PDB file of C-alpha atoms in Angstrom:
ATOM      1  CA  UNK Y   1       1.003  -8.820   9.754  1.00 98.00           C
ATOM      2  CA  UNK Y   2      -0.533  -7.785   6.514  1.00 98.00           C
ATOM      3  CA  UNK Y   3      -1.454  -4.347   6.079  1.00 98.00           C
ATOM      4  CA  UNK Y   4      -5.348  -4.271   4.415  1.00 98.00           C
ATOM      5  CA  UNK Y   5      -6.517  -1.242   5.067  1.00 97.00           C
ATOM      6  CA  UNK Y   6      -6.255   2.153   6.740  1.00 96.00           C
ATOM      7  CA  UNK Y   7      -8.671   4.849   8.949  1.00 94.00           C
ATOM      8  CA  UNK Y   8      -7.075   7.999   8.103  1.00 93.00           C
ATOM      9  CA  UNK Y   9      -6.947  10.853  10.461  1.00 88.00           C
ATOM     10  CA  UNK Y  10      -7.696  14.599   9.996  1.00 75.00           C
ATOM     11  CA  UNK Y  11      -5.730  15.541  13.124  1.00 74.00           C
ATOM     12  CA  UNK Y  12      -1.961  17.142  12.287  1.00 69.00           C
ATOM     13  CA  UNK Y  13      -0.279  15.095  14.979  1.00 65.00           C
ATOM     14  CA  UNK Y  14      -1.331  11.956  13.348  1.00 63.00           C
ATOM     15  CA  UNK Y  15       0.771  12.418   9.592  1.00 64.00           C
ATOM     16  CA  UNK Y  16      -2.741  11.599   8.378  1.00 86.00           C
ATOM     17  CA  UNK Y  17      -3.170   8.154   9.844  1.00 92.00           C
ATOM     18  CA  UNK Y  18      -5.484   6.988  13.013  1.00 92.00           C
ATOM     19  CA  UNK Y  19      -5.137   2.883  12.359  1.00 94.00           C
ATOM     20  CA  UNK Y  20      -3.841   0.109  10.016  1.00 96.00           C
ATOM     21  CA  UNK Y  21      -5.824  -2.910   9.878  1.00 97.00           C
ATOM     22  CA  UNK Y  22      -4.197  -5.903   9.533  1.00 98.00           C
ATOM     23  CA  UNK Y  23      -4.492  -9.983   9.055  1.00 97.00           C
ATOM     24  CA  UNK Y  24      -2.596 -12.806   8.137  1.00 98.00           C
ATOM     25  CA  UNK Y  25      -3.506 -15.660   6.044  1.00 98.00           C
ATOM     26  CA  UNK Y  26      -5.227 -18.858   7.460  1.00 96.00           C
ATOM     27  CA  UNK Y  27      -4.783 -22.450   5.883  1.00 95.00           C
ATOM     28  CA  UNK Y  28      -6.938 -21.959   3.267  1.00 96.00           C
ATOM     29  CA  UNK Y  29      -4.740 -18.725   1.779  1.00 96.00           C
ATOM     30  CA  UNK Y  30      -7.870 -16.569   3.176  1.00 97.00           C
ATOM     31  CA  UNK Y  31      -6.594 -12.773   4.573  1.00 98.00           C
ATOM     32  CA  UNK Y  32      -8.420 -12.952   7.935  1.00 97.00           C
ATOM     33  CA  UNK Y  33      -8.586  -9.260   9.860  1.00 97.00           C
ATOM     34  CA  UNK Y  34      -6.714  -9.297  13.037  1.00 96.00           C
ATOM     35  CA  UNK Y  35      -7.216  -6.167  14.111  1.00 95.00           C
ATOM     36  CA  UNK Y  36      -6.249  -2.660  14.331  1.00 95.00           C
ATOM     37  CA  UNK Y  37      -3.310  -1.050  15.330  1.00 96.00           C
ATOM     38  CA  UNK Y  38      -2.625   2.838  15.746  1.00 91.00           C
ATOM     39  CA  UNK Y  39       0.478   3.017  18.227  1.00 89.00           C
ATOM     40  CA  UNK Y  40       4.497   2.893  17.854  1.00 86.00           C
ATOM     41  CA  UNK Y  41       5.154   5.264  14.988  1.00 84.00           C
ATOM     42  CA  UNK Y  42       6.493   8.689  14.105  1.00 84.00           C
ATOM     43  CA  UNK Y  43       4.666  11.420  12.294  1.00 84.00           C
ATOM     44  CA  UNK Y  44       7.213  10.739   9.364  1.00 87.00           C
ATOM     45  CA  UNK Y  45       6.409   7.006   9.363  1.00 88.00           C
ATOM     46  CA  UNK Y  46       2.637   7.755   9.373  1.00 88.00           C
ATOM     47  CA  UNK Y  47       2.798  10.263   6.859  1.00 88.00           C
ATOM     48  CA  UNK Y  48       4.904   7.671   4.154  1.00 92.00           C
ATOM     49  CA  UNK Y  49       2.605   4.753   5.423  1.00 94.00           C
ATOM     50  CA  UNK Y  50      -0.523   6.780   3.737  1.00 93.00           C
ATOM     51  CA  UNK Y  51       1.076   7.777   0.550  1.00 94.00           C
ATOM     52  CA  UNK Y  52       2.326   3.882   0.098  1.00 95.00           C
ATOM     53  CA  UNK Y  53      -0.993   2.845   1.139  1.00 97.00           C
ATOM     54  CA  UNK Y  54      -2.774   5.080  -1.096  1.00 96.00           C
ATOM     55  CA  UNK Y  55      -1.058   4.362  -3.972  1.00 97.00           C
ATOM     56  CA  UNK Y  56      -2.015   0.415  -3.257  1.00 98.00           C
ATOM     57  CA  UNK Y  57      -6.479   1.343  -3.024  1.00 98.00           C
ATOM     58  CA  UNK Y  58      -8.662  -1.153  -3.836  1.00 98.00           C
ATOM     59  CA  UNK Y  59     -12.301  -0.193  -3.738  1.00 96.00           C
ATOM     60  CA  UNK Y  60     -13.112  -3.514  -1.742  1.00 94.00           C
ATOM     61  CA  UNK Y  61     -11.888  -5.311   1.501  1.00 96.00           C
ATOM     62  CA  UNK Y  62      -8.965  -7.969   1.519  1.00 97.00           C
ATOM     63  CA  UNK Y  63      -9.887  -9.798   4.374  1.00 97.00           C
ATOM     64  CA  UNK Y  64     -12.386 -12.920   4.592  1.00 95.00           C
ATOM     65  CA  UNK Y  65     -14.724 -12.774   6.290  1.00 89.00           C
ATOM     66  CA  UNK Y  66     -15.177  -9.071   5.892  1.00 84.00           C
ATOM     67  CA  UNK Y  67     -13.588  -6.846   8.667  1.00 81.00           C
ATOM     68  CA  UNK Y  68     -16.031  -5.531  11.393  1.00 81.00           C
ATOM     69  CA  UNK Y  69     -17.902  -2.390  10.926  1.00 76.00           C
ATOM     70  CA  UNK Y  70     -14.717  -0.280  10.545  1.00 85.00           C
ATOM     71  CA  UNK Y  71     -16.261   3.251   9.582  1.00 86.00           C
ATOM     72  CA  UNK Y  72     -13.884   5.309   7.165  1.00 90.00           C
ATOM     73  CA  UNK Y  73     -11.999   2.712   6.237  1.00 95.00           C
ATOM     74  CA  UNK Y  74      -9.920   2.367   2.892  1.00 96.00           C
ATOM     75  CA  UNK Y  75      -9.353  -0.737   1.511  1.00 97.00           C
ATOM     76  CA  UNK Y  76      -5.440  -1.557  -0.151  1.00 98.00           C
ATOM     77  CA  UNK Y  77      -4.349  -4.480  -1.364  1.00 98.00           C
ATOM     78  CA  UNK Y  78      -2.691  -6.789   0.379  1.00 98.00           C
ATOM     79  CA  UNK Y  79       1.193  -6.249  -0.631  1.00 98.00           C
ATOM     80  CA  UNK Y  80       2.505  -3.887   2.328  1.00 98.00           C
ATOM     81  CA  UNK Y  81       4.457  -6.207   5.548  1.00 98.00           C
ATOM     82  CA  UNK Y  82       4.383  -4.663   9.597  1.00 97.00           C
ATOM     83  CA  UNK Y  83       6.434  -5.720  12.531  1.00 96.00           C
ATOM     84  CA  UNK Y  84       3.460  -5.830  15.190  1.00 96.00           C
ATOM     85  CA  UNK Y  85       4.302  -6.766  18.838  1.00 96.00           C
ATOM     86  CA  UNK Y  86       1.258  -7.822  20.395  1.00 96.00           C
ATOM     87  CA  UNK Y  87       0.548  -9.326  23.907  1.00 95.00           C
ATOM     88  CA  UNK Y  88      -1.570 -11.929  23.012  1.00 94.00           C
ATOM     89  CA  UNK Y  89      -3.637 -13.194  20.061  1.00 95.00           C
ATOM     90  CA  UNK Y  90      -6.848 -14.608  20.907  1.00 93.00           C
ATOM     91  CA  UNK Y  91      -8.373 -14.414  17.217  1.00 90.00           C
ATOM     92  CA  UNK Y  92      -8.038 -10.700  17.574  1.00 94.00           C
ATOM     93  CA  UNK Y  93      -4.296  -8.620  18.719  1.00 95.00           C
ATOM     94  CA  UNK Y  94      -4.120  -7.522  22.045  1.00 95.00           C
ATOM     95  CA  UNK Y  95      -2.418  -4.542  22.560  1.00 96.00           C
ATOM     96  CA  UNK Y  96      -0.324  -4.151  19.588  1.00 97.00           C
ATOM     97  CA  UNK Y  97       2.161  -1.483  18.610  1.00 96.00           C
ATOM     98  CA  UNK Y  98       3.523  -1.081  15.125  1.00 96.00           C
ATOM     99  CA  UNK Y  99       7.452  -1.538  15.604  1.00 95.00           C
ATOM    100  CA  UNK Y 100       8.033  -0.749  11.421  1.00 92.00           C
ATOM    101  CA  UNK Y 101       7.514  -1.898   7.555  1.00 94.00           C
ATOM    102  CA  UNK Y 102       9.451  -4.981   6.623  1.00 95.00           C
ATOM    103  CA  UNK Y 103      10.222  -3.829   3.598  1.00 91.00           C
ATOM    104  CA  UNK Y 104      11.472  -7.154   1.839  1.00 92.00           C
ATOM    105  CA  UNK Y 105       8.750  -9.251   3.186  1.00 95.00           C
ATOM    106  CA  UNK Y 106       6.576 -11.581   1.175  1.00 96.00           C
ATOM    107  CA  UNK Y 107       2.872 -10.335   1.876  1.00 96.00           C
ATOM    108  CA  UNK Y 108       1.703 -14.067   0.827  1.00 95.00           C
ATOM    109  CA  UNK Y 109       4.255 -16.064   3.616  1.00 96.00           C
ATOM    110  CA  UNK Y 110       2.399 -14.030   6.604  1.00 97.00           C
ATOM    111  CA  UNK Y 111       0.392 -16.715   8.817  1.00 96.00           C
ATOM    112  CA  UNK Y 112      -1.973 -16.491  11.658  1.00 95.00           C
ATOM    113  CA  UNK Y 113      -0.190 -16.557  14.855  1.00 90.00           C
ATOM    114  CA  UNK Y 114      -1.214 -19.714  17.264  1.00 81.00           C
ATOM    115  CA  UNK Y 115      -3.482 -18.595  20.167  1.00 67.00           C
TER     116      UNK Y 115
END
């Protein structure tokens, strides 16, 4: 998955970061939100997530259509890869836990899963 934004968090346990929002890209090259994930990492891995992520800030969403009322949200493009293990995609993930950053990964190569 795509990494297209971030909610951070204020709490200490949480290296600064309550959710990634992610997508992949659908036929038409469009970044379509998948999704929110906020499990599966360490406070170090949160904590370098948001100072990658806010080095990459874009003052408007990736994703088309525009991602759901996400309140705090901030917007980054498009460049940063996830390994996301999910239970099932039905348009949106279910259940998914961030497993790391693939760090090589081309951002544009990322596809919708198949439901």
């Amino acid at each position: 998955m795509v990494v297209g934004g971030f909610i951070p968090s204020t709490a200490p346990h949480r290296g600064g970061l309550g959710a990634l929002l992610v997508g992949a890209y659908d036929a038409d090259g469009q970044l379509r939100y998948c999704g929110h994930v906020s499990t599966g990492t360490t406070h170090r891995t949160r904590a370098d997530l948001v100072e990658r992520l806010t080095a990459l800030e874009q003052p408007l969403t990736p994703f088309t259509p525009l991602a759901p009322d996400v309140r705090g949200a901030r917007w980054v493009r498009p460049t940063v890869v996830v390994d996301i293990e999910y239970r099932q995609f039905t348009g949106k993930l279910r259940h998914p836990t961030l497993k790391g950053v693939l760090a090589d990964a081309d951002s544009d190569a990322v596809s919708l899963p198949t439901q």
